[in-house]
């Protein structure tokens, strides 16, 4: 999900390098939307997997406020991963535009309404800016736990090949 979110944000930020209406800009916007919808699909897979599987044990003891903050940040990340793609879909629907998804054309969620689309777009952009902060906070917390606290919080959530690399690097110190 981390790499998907990087790709979503990269597409929308890199579009600024190209003039409005240019093919590269439009392509980046299309990829931003399709990858955003991919996040929407994958977050549901993630939620289901989280419900049916047991989370890895963490060697961690944290203060109540840190536990509350961690739960809040996780909750916000899930809200973003669900609501941001839906907002994008609503924006394109309200603008009366095609809604591409890897060769498919998805149905509009609402009738064409450019004023509503503009309002949703403002919320989408503002929420996207807030998400930068929340994602950065989440990353910093993971790095803090790994490098300062020395617990296995970060390693327990990473793919096995990355966690082995981190453990191997730590052993060399």
PDB file of C-alpha atoms in Angstrom:
ATOM      1  CA  UNK A   1       0.000   0.000   0.000  1.00  0.00           C
ATOM      2  CA  UNK A   2       2.911   2.304   0.797  1.00  0.00           C
ATOM      3  CA  UNK A   3       4.284   2.030  -2.727  1.00  0.00           C
ATOM      4  CA  UNK A   4       0.816   2.429  -4.233  1.00  0.00           C
ATOM      5  CA  UNK A   5       0.330   5.651  -2.270  1.00  0.00           C
ATOM      6  CA  UNK A   6       3.728   6.913  -3.391  1.00  0.00           C
ATOM      7  CA  UNK A   7       2.708   6.253  -7.005  1.00  0.00           C
ATOM      8  CA  UNK A   8      -0.666   8.001  -6.542  1.00  0.00           C
ATOM      9  CA  UNK A   9       0.966  11.076  -5.055  1.00  0.00           C
ATOM     10  CA  UNK A  10       3.832  11.045  -7.569  1.00  0.00           C
ATOM     11  CA  UNK A  11       1.415  11.077 -10.496  1.00  0.00           C
ATOM     12  CA  UNK A  12      -0.543  14.050  -9.229  1.00  0.00           C
ATOM     13  CA  UNK A  13       2.571  16.004  -8.245  1.00  0.00           C
ATOM     14  CA  UNK A  14       4.506  15.244 -11.445  1.00  0.00           C
ATOM     15  CA  UNK A  15       1.602  16.423 -13.599  1.00  0.00           C
ATOM     16  CA  UNK A  16       2.547  19.963 -12.573  1.00  0.00           C
ATOM     17  CA  UNK A  17       5.702  19.648 -14.696  1.00  0.00           C
ATOM     18  CA  UNK A  18       3.599  19.663 -17.855  1.00  0.00           C
ATOM     19  CA  UNK A  19       1.337  22.334 -19.362  1.00  0.00           C
ATOM     20  CA  UNK A  20      -2.426  22.015 -18.894  1.00  0.00           C
ATOM     21  CA  UNK A  21      -4.026  19.919 -21.602  1.00  0.00           C
ATOM     22  CA  UNK A  22      -0.754  18.253 -22.635  1.00  0.00           C
ATOM     23  CA  UNK A  23      -0.693  14.498 -23.206  1.00  0.00           C
ATOM     24  CA  UNK A  24       1.830  13.738 -20.420  1.00  0.00           C
ATOM     25  CA  UNK A  25      -0.211  15.762 -17.905  1.00  0.00           C
ATOM     26  CA  UNK A  26      -3.443  14.004 -18.876  1.00  0.00           C
ATOM     27  CA  UNK A  27      -1.729  10.612 -18.724  1.00  0.00           C
ATOM     28  CA  UNK A  28      -0.425  11.311 -15.207  1.00  0.00           C
ATOM     29  CA  UNK A  29      -3.902  12.396 -14.110  1.00  0.00           C
ATOM     30  CA  UNK A  30      -5.357   9.184 -15.567  1.00  0.00           C
ATOM     31  CA  UNK A  31      -2.747   7.082 -13.749  1.00  0.00           C
ATOM     32  CA  UNK A  32      -3.416   9.047 -10.556  1.00  0.00           C
ATOM     33  CA  UNK A  33      -7.057   8.106 -10.787  1.00  0.00           C
ATOM     34  CA  UNK A  34      -6.516   4.455 -11.745  1.00  0.00           C
ATOM     35  CA  UNK A  35      -3.908   3.908  -9.025  1.00  0.00           C
ATOM     36  CA  UNK A  36      -6.160   5.690  -6.533  1.00  0.00           C
ATOM     37  CA  UNK A  37      -8.970   3.303  -7.380  1.00  0.00           C
ATOM     38  CA  UNK A  38      -6.519   0.432  -7.025  1.00  0.00           C
ATOM     39  CA  UNK A  39      -5.824   1.653  -3.498  1.00  0.00           C
ATOM     40  CA  UNK A  40      -9.587   1.676  -2.910  1.00  0.00           C
ATOM     41  CA  UNK A  41      -9.865  -1.962  -4.031  1.00  0.00           C
ATOM     42  CA  UNK A  42      -6.779  -3.110  -2.139  1.00  0.00           C
ATOM     43  CA  UNK A  43      -7.741  -1.391   1.113  1.00  0.00           C
ATOM     44  CA  UNK A  44     -10.837  -3.621   1.263  1.00  0.00           C
ATOM     45  CA  UNK A  45      -8.658  -6.688   0.689  1.00  0.00           C
ATOM     46  CA  UNK A  46      -6.409  -5.411   3.461  1.00  0.00           C
ATOM     47  CA  UNK A  47      -9.337  -4.852   5.835  1.00  0.00           C
ATOM     48  CA  UNK A  48     -10.675  -8.362   5.166  1.00  0.00           C
ATOM     49  CA  UNK A  49      -7.221  -9.918   5.599  1.00  0.00           C
ATOM     50  CA  UNK A  50      -6.755  -8.006   8.841  1.00  0.00           C
ATOM     51  CA  UNK A  51     -10.068  -9.317  10.139  1.00  0.00           C
ATOM     52  CA  UNK A  52      -9.367 -12.967   9.345  1.00  0.00           C
ATOM     53  CA  UNK A  53      -5.675 -13.180  10.238  1.00  0.00           C
ATOM     54  CA  UNK A  54      -3.790 -12.598  13.416  1.00  0.00           C
ATOM     55  CA  UNK A  55      -1.495  -9.581  13.577  1.00  0.00           C
ATOM     56  CA  UNK A  56       2.164 -10.311  14.289  1.00  0.00           C
ATOM     57  CA  UNK A  57       3.235 -10.033  17.916  1.00  0.00           C
ATOM     58  CA  UNK A  58       4.924  -6.770  18.726  1.00  0.00           C
ATOM     59  CA  UNK A  59       7.522  -6.434  21.454  1.00  0.00           C
ATOM     60  CA  UNK A  60       6.224  -3.102  22.581  1.00  0.00           C
ATOM     61  CA  UNK A  61       4.966  -1.264  25.600  1.00  0.00           C
ATOM     62  CA  UNK A  62       3.803   2.259  25.001  1.00  0.00           C
ATOM     63  CA  UNK A  63       2.054   4.967  26.950  1.00  0.00           C
ATOM     64  CA  UNK A  64      -1.722   5.207  26.630  1.00  0.00           C
ATOM     65  CA  UNK A  65      -1.478   8.445  24.635  1.00  0.00           C
ATOM     66  CA  UNK A  66       0.880   6.799  22.145  1.00  0.00           C
ATOM     67  CA  UNK A  67      -1.494   3.869  21.761  1.00  0.00           C
ATOM     68  CA  UNK A  68      -4.384   6.294  21.178  1.00  0.00           C
ATOM     69  CA  UNK A  69      -2.314   8.273  18.663  1.00  0.00           C
ATOM     70  CA  UNK A  70      -1.290   5.106  16.793  1.00  0.00           C
ATOM     71  CA  UNK A  71      -4.910   3.929  16.590  1.00  0.00           C
ATOM     72  CA  UNK A  72      -6.032   7.386  15.435  1.00  0.00           C
ATOM     73  CA  UNK A  73      -3.383   7.584  12.722  1.00  0.00           C
ATOM     74  CA  UNK A  74      -4.234   4.087  11.480  1.00  0.00           C
ATOM     75  CA  UNK A  75      -7.919   4.999  11.429  1.00  0.00           C
ATOM     76  CA  UNK A  76      -7.186   8.197   9.462  1.00  0.00           C
ATOM     77  CA  UNK A  77      -5.047   6.287   6.969  1.00  0.00           C
ATOM     78  CA  UNK A  78      -7.920   3.888   6.306  1.00  0.00           C
ATOM     79  CA  UNK A  79     -10.361   6.804   5.984  1.00  0.00           C
ATOM     80  CA  UNK A  80      -8.026   8.386   3.429  1.00  0.00           C
ATOM     81  CA  UNK A  81      -7.572   5.134   1.494  1.00  0.00           C
ATOM     82  CA  UNK A  82     -11.354   4.745   1.230  1.00  0.00           C
ATOM     83  CA  UNK A  83     -12.606   8.316   0.919  1.00  0.00           C
ATOM     84  CA  UNK A  84      -9.959   9.847  -1.350  1.00  0.00           C
ATOM     85  CA  UNK A  85     -10.531   7.442  -4.275  1.00  0.00           C
ATOM     86  CA  UNK A  86     -14.294   7.784  -3.840  1.00  0.00           C
ATOM     87  CA  UNK A  87     -13.924  11.565  -3.929  1.00  0.00           C
ATOM     88  CA  UNK A  88     -11.889  11.273  -7.133  1.00  0.00           C
ATOM     89  CA  UNK A  89     -14.578   9.094  -8.668  1.00  0.00           C
ATOM     90  CA  UNK A  90     -17.241  11.611  -7.614  1.00  0.00           C
ATOM     91  CA  UNK A  91     -15.207  14.478  -9.086  1.00  0.00           C
ATOM     92  CA  UNK A  92     -14.901  12.807 -12.492  1.00  0.00           C
ATOM     93  CA  UNK A  93     -18.573  11.819 -12.357  1.00  0.00           C
ATOM     94  CA  UNK A  94     -19.652  15.350 -11.524  1.00  0.00           C
ATOM     95  CA  UNK A  95     -17.466  16.762 -14.294  1.00  0.00           C
ATOM     96  CA  UNK A  96     -19.135  14.406 -16.760  1.00  0.00           C
ATOM     97  CA  UNK A  97     -15.787  12.810 -17.631  1.00  0.00           C
ATOM     98  CA  UNK A  98     -14.910   9.240 -18.500  1.00  0.00           C
ATOM     99  CA  UNK A  99     -13.933   7.177 -15.465  1.00  0.00           C
ATOM    100  CA  UNK A 100     -11.075   4.923 -16.622  1.00  0.00           C
ATOM    101  CA  UNK A 101      -9.877   1.877 -14.769  1.00  0.00           C
ATOM    102  CA  UNK A 102      -7.281  -0.171 -16.646  1.00  0.00           C
ATOM    103  CA  UNK A 103      -9.234  -0.519 -19.875  1.00  0.00           C
ATOM    104  CA  UNK A 104     -12.646  -0.362 -18.263  1.00  0.00           C
ATOM    105  CA  UNK A 105     -14.939   2.619 -18.103  1.00  0.00           C
ATOM    106  CA  UNK A 106     -16.594   2.776 -14.702  1.00  0.00           C
ATOM    107  CA  UNK A 107     -20.111   4.145 -14.249  1.00  0.00           C
ATOM    108  CA  UNK A 108     -20.617   7.648 -12.902  1.00  0.00           C
ATOM    109  CA  UNK A 109     -21.564   7.794  -9.234  1.00  0.00           C
ATOM    110  CA  UNK A 110     -23.529  11.044  -9.631  1.00  0.00           C
ATOM    111  CA  UNK A 111     -25.110  13.035 -12.423  1.00  0.00           C
ATOM    112  CA  UNK A 112     -23.025  15.748 -14.055  1.00  0.00           C
ATOM    113  CA  UNK A 113     -22.816  18.692 -11.658  1.00  0.00           C
ATOM    114  CA  UNK A 114     -19.724  20.840 -12.108  1.00  0.00           C
ATOM    115  CA  UNK A 115     -20.357  22.965  -9.006  1.00  0.00           C
ATOM    116  CA  UNK A 116     -20.576  19.885  -6.808  1.00  0.00           C
ATOM    117  CA  UNK A 117     -17.513  18.424  -8.540  1.00  0.00           C
ATOM    118  CA  UNK A 118     -15.550  21.622  -7.782  1.00  0.00           C
ATOM    119  CA  UNK A 119     -16.599  21.502  -4.122  1.00  0.00           C
ATOM    120  CA  UNK A 120     -15.582  17.854  -3.818  1.00  0.00           C
ATOM    121  CA  UNK A 121     -12.295  18.619  -5.577  1.00  0.00           C
ATOM    122  CA  UNK A 122     -11.453  21.313  -3.018  1.00  0.00           C
ATOM    123  CA  UNK A 123     -12.110  18.843  -0.198  1.00  0.00           C
ATOM    124  CA  UNK A 124     -10.091  16.166  -2.052  1.00  0.00           C
ATOM    125  CA  UNK A 125      -7.091  18.480  -2.461  1.00  0.00           C
ATOM    126  CA  UNK A 126      -7.225  19.685   1.145  1.00  0.00           C
ATOM    127  CA  UNK A 127      -7.527  16.126   2.446  1.00  0.00           C
ATOM    128  CA  UNK A 128      -4.615  15.114   0.194  1.00  0.00           C
ATOM    129  CA  UNK A 129      -2.459  17.761   1.873  1.00  0.00           C
ATOM    130  CA  UNK A 130      -3.510  16.564   5.323  1.00  0.00           C
ATOM    131  CA  UNK A 131      -2.741  12.991   4.277  1.00  0.00           C
ATOM    132  CA  UNK A 132       0.884  14.011   3.572  1.00  0.00           C
ATOM    133  CA  UNK A 133       1.194  14.970   7.231  1.00  0.00           C
ATOM    134  CA  UNK A 134      -0.533  11.822   8.531  1.00  0.00           C
ATOM    135  CA  UNK A 135       1.587   9.553   6.308  1.00  0.00           C
ATOM    136  CA  UNK A 136       4.773  11.346   7.420  1.00  0.00           C
ATOM    137  CA  UNK A 137       3.735  10.962  11.064  1.00  0.00           C
ATOM    138  CA  UNK A 138       3.144   7.242  10.493  1.00  0.00           C
ATOM    139  CA  UNK A 139       6.536   6.794   8.826  1.00  0.00           C
ATOM    140  CA  UNK A 140       8.320   8.729  11.573  1.00  0.00           C
ATOM    141  CA  UNK A 141       6.632   6.630  14.251  1.00  0.00           C
ATOM    142  CA  UNK A 142       7.763   3.416  12.550  1.00  0.00           C
ATOM    143  CA  UNK A 143      11.334   4.667  12.266  1.00  0.00           C
ATOM    144  CA  UNK A 144      11.261   5.909  15.871  1.00  0.00           C
ATOM    145  CA  UNK A 145      10.174   2.486  17.098  1.00  0.00           C
ATOM    146  CA  UNK A 146      12.818   0.713  15.054  1.00  0.00           C
ATOM    147  CA  UNK A 147      15.836   2.944  15.562  1.00  0.00           C
ATOM    148  CA  UNK A 148      15.179   4.694  18.891  1.00  0.00           C
ATOM    149  CA  UNK A 149      12.991   2.313  20.903  1.00  0.00           C
ATOM    150  CA  UNK A 150      14.548  -0.785  19.311  1.00  0.00           C
ATOM    151  CA  UNK A 151      11.309  -2.786  19.255  1.00  0.00           C
ATOM    152  CA  UNK A 152       9.964  -4.876  16.380  1.00  0.00           C
ATOM    153  CA  UNK A 153       7.007  -2.662  15.439  1.00  0.00           C
ATOM    154  CA  UNK A 154       8.415  -1.671  12.055  1.00  0.00           C
ATOM    155  CA  UNK A 155       9.872  -5.077  11.213  1.00  0.00           C
ATOM    156  CA  UNK A 156       6.607  -6.835  12.081  1.00  0.00           C
ATOM    157  CA  UNK A 157       4.670  -4.954   9.386  1.00  0.00           C
ATOM    158  CA  UNK A 158       7.214  -5.062   6.582  1.00  0.00           C
ATOM    159  CA  UNK A 159       7.438  -7.726   3.909  1.00  0.00           C
ATOM    160  CA  UNK A 160       9.750 -10.532   5.017  1.00  0.00           C
ATOM    161  CA  UNK A 161      12.579  -9.694   2.601  1.00  0.00           C
ATOM    162  CA  UNK A 162      12.766  -6.094   3.869  1.00  0.00           C
ATOM    163  CA  UNK A 163      12.557  -7.074   7.539  1.00  0.00           C
ATOM    164  CA  UNK A 164      15.393  -9.599   7.005  1.00  0.00           C
ATOM    165  CA  UNK A 165      17.456  -6.854   5.385  1.00  0.00           C
ATOM    166  CA  UNK A 166      16.809  -4.496   8.324  1.00  0.00           C
ATOM    167  CA  UNK A 167      17.645  -7.188  10.872  1.00  0.00           C
ATOM    168  CA  UNK A 168      20.803  -8.082   8.961  1.00  0.00           C
ATOM    169  CA  UNK A 169      21.837  -4.404   8.859  1.00  0.00           C
ATOM    170  CA  UNK A 170      21.190  -4.058  12.606  1.00  0.00           C
ATOM    171  CA  UNK A 171      23.369  -7.109  13.339  1.00  0.00           C
ATOM    172  CA  UNK A 172      26.356  -5.509  11.605  1.00  0.00           C
ATOM    173  CA  UNK A 173      26.364  -2.585  14.055  1.00  0.00           C
TER     174      UNK A 173
END
